[in-house]
PDB file of C-alpha atoms and ligand atoms in Angstrom:
ATOM      1  CA  MET A1174     127.942 100.378 127.308  1.00 63.00           C
ATOM      2  CA  LYS A1175     124.905  98.248 126.311  1.00 68.00           C
ATOM      3  CA  ASN A1176     124.653  95.222 128.297  1.00 71.00           C
ATOM      4  CA  ASP A1177     123.719  92.715 125.884  1.00 90.00           C
ATOM      5  CA  PHE A1178     123.946  91.357 122.683  1.00 94.00           C
ATOM      6  CA  MET A1179     122.391  92.651 119.748  1.00 96.00           C
ATOM      7  CA  ASN A1180     119.057  90.906 118.854  1.00 96.00           C
ATOM      8  CA  ALA A1181     118.457  89.509 115.413  1.00 97.00           C
ATOM      9  CA  VAL A1182     116.836  92.986 113.711  1.00 97.00           C
ATOM     10  CA  GLU A1183     119.874  95.207 115.271  1.00 97.00           C
ATOM     11  CA  PHE A1184     122.698  92.482 114.289  1.00 98.00           C
ATOM     12  CA  SER A1185     121.026  92.606 110.334  1.00 98.00           C
ATOM     13  CA  HIS A1186     121.305  96.916 110.765  1.00 98.00           C
ATOM     14  CA  PHE A1187     124.708  96.358 111.661  1.00 98.00           C
ATOM     15  CA  LEU A1188     125.616  94.302 108.694  1.00 98.00           C
ATOM     16  CA  ILE A1189     123.806  96.647 106.537  1.00 98.00           C
ATOM     17  CA  LYS A1190     125.851  99.469 107.518  1.00 97.00           C
ATOM     18  CA  LYS A1191     129.351  97.558 107.658  1.00 97.00           C
ATOM     19  CA  HIS A1192     128.669  96.452 104.103  1.00 95.00           C
ATOM     20  CA  LEU A1193     127.098  99.354 102.741  1.00 94.00           C
ATOM     21  CA  ASP A1194     127.875 100.192  99.112  1.00 91.00           C
ATOM     22  CA  THR A1195     125.871 103.148  98.237  1.00 88.00           C
ATOM     23  CA  ASP A1196     126.916 103.124  94.267  1.00 89.00           C
ATOM     24  CA  SER A1197     124.939 100.065  93.481  1.00 93.00           C
ATOM     25  CA  ILE A1198     121.361  98.627  94.054  1.00 96.00           C
ATOM     26  CA  LEU A1199     120.297  97.354  97.735  1.00 98.00           C
ATOM     27  CA  ILE A1200     117.085  95.298  97.943  1.00 98.00           C
ATOM     28  CA  ASP A1201     114.632  95.019 100.827  1.00 98.00           C
ATOM     29  CA  ALA A1202     113.039  91.770  99.672  1.00 98.00           C
ATOM     30  CA  THR A1203     110.406  92.157 102.525  1.00 98.00           C
ATOM     31  CA  ALA A1204     108.935  95.539 102.864  1.00 98.00           C
ATOM     32  CA  GLY A1205     106.144  95.050 105.300  1.00 98.00           C
ATOM     33  CA  ASN A1206     105.859  98.149 107.294  1.00 98.00           C
ATOM     34  CA  GLY A1207     108.813  99.772 105.884  1.00 98.00           C
ATOM     35  CA  LYS A1208     110.968  99.961 108.563  1.00 98.00           C
ATOM     36  CA  ASP A1209     113.949  98.015 107.139  1.00 98.00           C
ATOM     37  CA  THR A1210     113.484 100.136 103.878  1.00 98.00           C
ATOM     38  CA  LEU A1211     113.628 103.492 105.801  1.00 98.00           C
ATOM     39  CA  PHE A1212     116.697 102.359 107.498  1.00 98.00           C
ATOM     40  CA  MET A1213     118.418 101.809 104.165  1.00 98.00           C
ATOM     41  CA  ALA A1214     117.009 104.862 102.678  1.00 97.00           C
ATOM     42  CA  GLU A1215     118.415 106.808 105.641  1.00 97.00           C
ATOM     43  CA  LEU A1216     121.704 105.617 105.157  1.00 97.00           C
ATOM     44  CA  THR A1217     122.079 106.612 101.202  1.00 95.00           C
ATOM     45  CA  ASP A1218     121.340 109.098  99.099  1.00 89.00           C
ATOM     46  CA  GLN A1219     119.855 109.554  95.262  1.00 85.00           C
ATOM     47  CA  ASN A1220     123.160 107.718  93.860  1.00 86.00           C
ATOM     48  CA  THR A1221     121.886 104.607  95.525  1.00 93.00           C
ATOM     49  CA  GLU A1222     119.025 102.844  94.234  1.00 95.00           C
ATOM     50  CA  ILE A1223     116.730 100.775  96.814  1.00 97.00           C
ATOM     51  CA  LEU A1224     113.983  98.404  95.402  1.00 98.00           C
ATOM     52  CA  ALA A1225     111.452  97.033  98.359  1.00 98.00           C
ATOM     53  CA  PHE A1226     109.114  93.900  97.418  1.00 98.00           C
ATOM     54  CA  ASP A1227     105.942  93.062  98.820  1.00 98.00           C
ATOM     55  CA  ILE A1228     103.268  90.792  97.864  1.00 98.00           C
ATOM     56  CA  GLN A1229     100.595  92.441 100.184  1.00 98.00           C
ATOM     57  CA  LYS A1230      99.048  95.707  98.836  1.00 98.00           C
ATOM     58  CA  LYS A1231      98.872  96.992 102.442  1.00 98.00           C
ATOM     59  CA  ALA A1232     102.567  96.543 103.203  1.00 98.00           C
ATOM     60  CA  VAL A1233     103.507  98.526  99.908  1.00 98.00           C
ATOM     61  CA  LYS A1234     101.347 101.424 101.192  1.00 98.00           C
ATOM     62  CA  ASN A1235     102.829 101.179 104.370  1.00 98.00           C
ATOM     63  CA  THR A1236     106.226 101.416 103.234  1.00 98.00           C
ATOM     64  CA  GLN A1237     105.077 104.080 100.905  1.00 98.00           C
ATOM     65  CA  LYS A1238     103.902 106.059 103.653  1.00 98.00           C
ATOM     66  CA  LEU A1239     106.819 105.780 105.813  1.00 98.00           C
ATOM     67  CA  LEU A1240     109.243 106.901 103.336  1.00 98.00           C
ATOM     68  CA  GLU A1241     106.796 109.761 102.293  1.00 98.00           C
ATOM     69  CA  LYS A1242     106.709 110.803 106.146  1.00 98.00           C
ATOM     70  CA  ASN A1243     110.458 110.826 106.272  1.00 97.00           C
ATOM     71  CA  ASN A1244     110.794 112.756 102.485  1.00 96.00           C
ATOM     72  CA  LEU A1245     112.943 109.924 101.464  1.00 96.00           C
ATOM     73  CA  GLN A1246     110.534 108.145  98.929  1.00 96.00           C
ATOM     74  CA  ALA A1247     112.660 109.524  95.936  1.00 94.00           C
ATOM     75  CA  GLN A1248     115.402 107.171  96.070  1.00 92.00           C
ATOM     76  CA  VAL A1249     113.025 103.964  96.771  1.00 97.00           C
ATOM     77  CA  LYS A1250     110.954 101.773  94.202  1.00 98.00           C
ATOM     78  CA  VAL A1251     108.235  99.820  96.392  1.00 98.00           C
ATOM     79  CA  ILE A1252     107.376  97.256  94.189  1.00 98.00           C
ATOM     80  CA  HIS A1253     103.890  95.077  94.563  1.00 98.00           C
ATOM     81  CA  ASP A1254     105.538  91.892  93.480  1.00 98.00           C
ATOM     82  CA  SER A1255     107.172  88.435  94.782  1.00 98.00           C
ATOM     83  CA  HIS A1256     110.863  88.699  95.538  1.00 98.00           C
ATOM     84  CA  ALA A1257     111.383  85.780  93.539  1.00 98.00           C
ATOM     85  CA  ASN A1258     110.807  88.136  90.553  1.00 98.00           C
ATOM     86  CA  LEU A1259     113.515  90.344  91.479  1.00 98.00           C
ATOM     87  CA  ASP A1260     115.694  89.444  88.430  1.00 96.00           C
ATOM     88  CA  LYS A1261     112.767  91.436  86.188  1.00 97.00           C
ATOM     89  CA  TYR A1262     113.598  94.603  87.753  1.00 97.00           C
ATOM     90  CA  ILE A1263     117.614  94.594  87.644  1.00 94.00           C
ATOM     91  CA  ASN A1264     120.762  93.929  85.516  1.00 85.00           C
ATOM     92  CA  GLU A1265     123.485  91.407  86.538  1.00 75.00           C
ATOM     93  CA  ASN A1266     126.056  92.692  88.948  1.00 79.00           C
ATOM     94  CA  GLN A1267     124.385  96.014  90.121  1.00 89.00           C
ATOM     95  CA  LEU A1268     123.474  94.366  93.435  1.00 96.00           C
ATOM     96  CA  SER A1269     125.372  94.829  96.431  1.00 96.00           C
ATOM     97  CA  LEU A1270     122.984  94.189  99.269  1.00 98.00           C
ATOM     98  CA  VAL A1271     119.624  92.123 100.016  1.00 98.00           C
ATOM     99  CA  LEU A1272     117.891  91.649 103.022  1.00 98.00           C
ATOM    100  CA  PHE A1273     114.946  89.366 103.886  1.00 98.00           C
ATOM    101  CA  ASN A1274     113.046  89.796 107.356  1.00 98.00           C
ATOM    102  CA  LEU A1275     111.154  86.758 106.707  1.00 98.00           C
ATOM    103  CA  GLY A1276     107.688  85.565 108.473  1.00 96.00           C
ATOM    104  CA  TYR A1277     104.109  87.819 108.563  1.00 95.00           C
ATOM    105  CA  LEU A1278     103.637  91.383 108.256  1.00 96.00           C
ATOM    106  CA  PRO A1279     103.513  92.653 111.901  1.00 93.00           C
ATOM    107  CA  GLY A1280     100.172  94.026 112.737  1.00 94.00           C
ATOM    108  CA  GLY A1281      98.584  92.268 109.266  1.00 94.00           C
ATOM    109  CA  ASP A1282      97.140  88.826 108.387  1.00 93.00           C
ATOM    110  CA  LYS A1283      99.649  86.331 110.312  1.00 93.00           C
ATOM    111  CA  SER A1284      98.324  83.491 107.459  1.00 94.00           C
ATOM    112  CA  ILE A1285     100.237  85.476 104.748  1.00 95.00           C
ATOM    113  CA  ILE A1286     103.683  84.667 105.581  1.00 95.00           C
ATOM    114  CA  THR A1287     106.907  83.933 103.290  1.00 97.00           C
ATOM    115  CA  LYS A1288     107.472  80.510 101.955  1.00 97.00           C
ATOM    116  CA  ALA A1289     110.379  78.587 101.737  1.00 97.00           C
ATOM    117  CA  GLN A1290     110.070  77.953  97.678  1.00 97.00           C
ATOM    118  CA  SER A1291     110.122  81.547  96.773  1.00 98.00           C
ATOM    119  CA  THR A1292     112.304  82.606  99.389  1.00 98.00           C
ATOM    120  CA  LEU A1293     115.053  80.200  97.752  1.00 98.00           C
ATOM    121  CA  GLU A1294     114.317  81.340  94.525  1.00 98.00           C
ATOM    122  CA  ALA A1295     114.953  84.935  95.577  1.00 98.00           C
ATOM    123  CA  VAL A1296     118.006  83.862  97.219  1.00 98.00           C
ATOM    124  CA  LYS A1297     119.463  81.959  94.417  1.00 98.00           C
ATOM    125  CA  LYS A1298     118.609  85.082  91.793  1.00 97.00           C
ATOM    126  CA  SER A1299     120.077  87.356  94.276  1.00 97.00           C
ATOM    127  CA  LEU A1300     123.352  85.337  94.541  1.00 96.00           C
ATOM    128  CA  ASP A1301     123.167  85.302  90.803  1.00 95.00           C
ATOM    129  CA  PHE A1302     122.857  88.938  90.833  1.00 95.00           C
ATOM    130  CA  LEU A1303     125.417  89.843  93.511  1.00 96.00           C
ATOM    131  CA  LYS A1304     128.334  92.159  92.886  1.00 94.00           C
ATOM    132  CA  LYS A1305     131.702  90.662  94.578  1.00 94.00           C
ATOM    133  CA  TYR A1306     131.444  90.914  98.182  1.00 95.00           C
ATOM    134  CA  GLY A1307     128.021  92.049  98.234  1.00 97.00           C
ATOM    135  CA  ILE A1308     125.756  90.409 100.925  1.00 98.00           C
ATOM    136  CA  ILE A1309     122.554  88.502 101.311  1.00 98.00           C
ATOM    137  CA  ILE A1310     121.013  88.836 104.854  1.00 98.00           C
ATOM    138  CA  LEU A1311     118.033  86.720 106.282  1.00 98.00           C
ATOM    139  CA  VAL A1312     116.351  87.488 109.664  1.00 98.00           C
ATOM    140  CA  ILE A1313     114.779  84.105 110.105  1.00 98.00           C
ATOM    141  CA  TYR A1314     111.574  83.898 112.607  1.00 96.00           C
ATOM    142  CA  LYS A1315     110.733  80.115 113.985  1.00 94.00           C
ATOM    143  CA  GLY A1316     108.119  80.899 116.193  1.00 90.00           C
ATOM    144  CA  HIS A1317     104.878  81.234 113.931  1.00 91.00           C
ATOM    145  CA  LYS A1318     103.227  77.968 111.998  1.00 90.00           C
ATOM    146  CA  GLY A1319     105.572  77.402 108.882  1.00 91.00           C
ATOM    147  CA  GLY A1320     108.631  79.171 110.144  1.00 94.00           C
ATOM    148  CA  LEU A1321     110.973  76.252 111.151  1.00 95.00           C
ATOM    149  CA  LYS A1322     109.969  74.692 107.711  1.00 96.00           C
ATOM    150  CA  GLU A1323     111.450  77.806 106.022  1.00 97.00           C
ATOM    151  CA  GLU A1324     114.538  77.876 108.546  1.00 97.00           C
ATOM    152  CA  LYS A1325     115.501  74.185 107.639  1.00 97.00           C
ATOM    153  CA  ALA A1326     115.450  74.887 103.830  1.00 98.00           C
ATOM    154  CA  ILE A1327     117.392  77.802 103.859  1.00 98.00           C
ATOM    155  CA  ILE A1328     120.008  76.204 106.154  1.00 98.00           C
ATOM    156  CA  ASP A1329     120.229  73.042 104.044  1.00 98.00           C
ATOM    157  CA  PHE A1330     120.586  75.404 100.983  1.00 98.00           C
ATOM    158  CA  VAL A1331     123.337  78.136 102.528  1.00 98.00           C
ATOM    159  CA  GLU A1332     125.453  74.974 104.440  1.00 98.00           C
ATOM    160  CA  ALA A1333     125.753  73.420 100.823  1.00 98.00           C
ATOM    161  CA  LEU A1334     126.767  76.941  99.401  1.00 98.00           C
ATOM    162  CA  ASP A1335     131.042  76.657  98.043  1.00 97.00           C
ATOM    163  CA  TYR A1336     133.083  78.152 100.885  1.00 97.00           C
ATOM    164  CA  LYS A1337     135.440  79.100  97.865  1.00 97.00           C
ATOM    165  CA  LYS A1338     132.697  81.279  96.797  1.00 97.00           C
ATOM    166  CA  TYR A1339     130.865  82.280  99.639  1.00 98.00           C
ATOM    167  CA  ASN A1340     131.112  83.019 103.425  1.00 98.00           C
ATOM    168  CA  VAL A1341     128.101  82.228 105.296  1.00 98.00           C
ATOM    169  CA  LEU A1342     127.471  83.054 108.825  1.00 98.00           C
ATOM    170  CA  LYS A1343     124.768  82.273 111.224  1.00 98.00           C
ATOM    171  CA  TYR A1344     123.934  84.669 114.298  1.00 98.00           C
ATOM    172  CA  GLU A1345     121.756  82.937 116.887  1.00 96.00           C
ATOM    173  CA  PHE A1346     120.941  83.032 120.617  1.00 95.00           C
ATOM    174  CA  ILE A1347     121.125  79.245 121.744  1.00 94.00           C
ATOM    175  CA  ASN A1348     119.756  79.360 125.601  1.00 93.00           C
ATOM    176  CA  GLN A1349     116.547  80.765 125.271  1.00 91.00           C
ATOM    177  CA  ALA A1350     113.212  79.456 126.315  1.00 88.00           C
ATOM    178  CA  ALA A1351     111.014  80.719 123.181  1.00 89.00           C
ATOM    179  CA  LYS A1352     112.629  80.573 119.695  1.00 88.00           C
ATOM    180  CA  PRO A1353     114.243  83.754 119.182  1.00 93.00           C
ATOM    181  CA  PRO A1354     114.893  84.999 115.354  1.00 96.00           C
ATOM    182  CA  GLU A1355     118.205  84.114 113.942  1.00 98.00           C
ATOM    183  CA  VAL A1356     120.168  85.960 111.387  1.00 98.00           C
ATOM    184  CA  ILE A1357     121.719  83.967 108.161  1.00 98.00           C
ATOM    185  CA  ALA A1358     124.563  86.264 106.219  1.00 98.00           C
ATOM    186  CA  ILE A1359     126.155  85.223 102.785  1.00 98.00           C
ATOM    187  CA  ILE A1360     129.000  87.166 101.596  1.00 98.00           C
ATOM    188  CA  LYS A1361     129.765  86.478  97.831  1.00 97.00           C
ATOM    189  CA  ARG A1362     133.582  86.101  97.792  1.00 94.00           C
ATOM    190  CA  ALA A1363     134.420  85.580  93.911  1.00 74.00           C
TER     191      ALA A1363
HETATM  192  N1  SAM B1344     110.963  94.294 106.785  1.00 76.80           N
HETATM  193  C1  SAM B1344     109.509  94.454 107.148  1.00 76.80           C
HETATM  194  C2  SAM B1344     109.490  95.517 108.076  1.00 76.80           C
HETATM  195  O1  SAM B1344     110.558  96.464 108.710  1.00 76.80           O
HETATM  196  O2  SAM B1344     108.269  96.250 108.976  1.00 76.80           O
HETATM  197  C3  SAM B1344     108.942  93.473 107.984  1.00 76.80           C
HETATM  198  C4  SAM B1344     108.737  92.365 106.997  1.00 76.80           C
HETATM  199  S1  SAM B1344     107.588  91.249 107.445  1.00 76.80           S
HETATM  200  C5  SAM B1344     108.234  90.129 108.752  1.00 76.80           C
HETATM  201  C6  SAM B1344     107.615  89.901 106.143  1.00 76.80           C
HETATM  202  C7  SAM B1344     106.783  90.762 104.830  1.00 76.80           C
HETATM  203  O3  SAM B1344     107.136  89.724 103.976  1.00 76.80           O
HETATM  204  C8  SAM B1344     105.262  90.778 104.908  1.00 76.80           C
HETATM  205  O4  SAM B1344     104.845  91.939 104.640  1.00 76.80           O
HETATM  206  C9  SAM B1344     104.838  89.475 103.575  1.00 76.80           C
HETATM  207  O5  SAM B1344     103.699  90.094 102.832  1.00 76.80           O
HETATM  208  C10 SAM B1344     106.150  89.884 102.756  1.00 76.80           C
HETATM  209  N2  SAM B1344     106.212  88.584 101.700  1.00 76.80           N
HETATM  210  C11 SAM B1344     105.582  87.248 102.017  1.00 76.80           C
HETATM  211  N3  SAM B1344     106.030  86.482 100.839  1.00 76.80           N
HETATM  212  C12 SAM B1344     106.636  87.557 100.073  1.00 76.80           C
HETATM  213  C13 SAM B1344     107.067  87.439  98.967  1.00 76.80           C
HETATM  214  N4  SAM B1344     107.219  86.057  97.727  1.00 76.80           N
HETATM  215  N5  SAM B1344     107.597  88.385  98.154  1.00 76.80           N
HETATM  216  C14 SAM B1344     107.836  89.545  98.935  1.00 76.80           C
HETATM  217  N6  SAM B1344     107.486  89.688  99.911  1.00 76.80           N
HETATM  218  C15 SAM B1344     106.571  88.572 100.619  1.00 76.80           C
END
């Protein structure tokens, strides 16, 4: 038996597996080096469309490379655009899962980070396009400059969501010295 709680990324993957609807569109809103995109692609087949967004060319390339290495490029569209524009690429009610792994590209330029305004715009659009029982998962990092500001904006927004329409969960370690990442998950009920 594993003798610890799941960390934030492990918990996000647990939620992805648990809520997977293969007959729909899945979005990785922050493709980065492609690890989360690969995780989704490994769980699905050609019936499921996966869209992966990133604003950095380097991240788009890294994600495409990783998918090609694993021969899983066919079911994923890697899009060089902001997740705030996700509505350009899908129609209403096709979406069952959106993952945000926020912050900066690991191994990349640490000054290019996700920002509250575009993250919230993308979350709001995702809520509009989400199928019933669809899920939005946000892995939020607070240790870098700008991280706490983004976290506060997200928490303020999700706390105010109507509980009759959405279930909102926060998964967080609360006794650690550093600021570990946390997970926010939103399920659409109606
Ligand atoms: N999921 C990735 C992985 O498995 O490697 C890690 C993602 S990394 C923590 C965050 C990424 O978000 C960076 O690559 C960054 O370029 C990207 N990003 C920042 N703002 C964005 C935006 N508005 N739209 C899409 N991606 C964005």
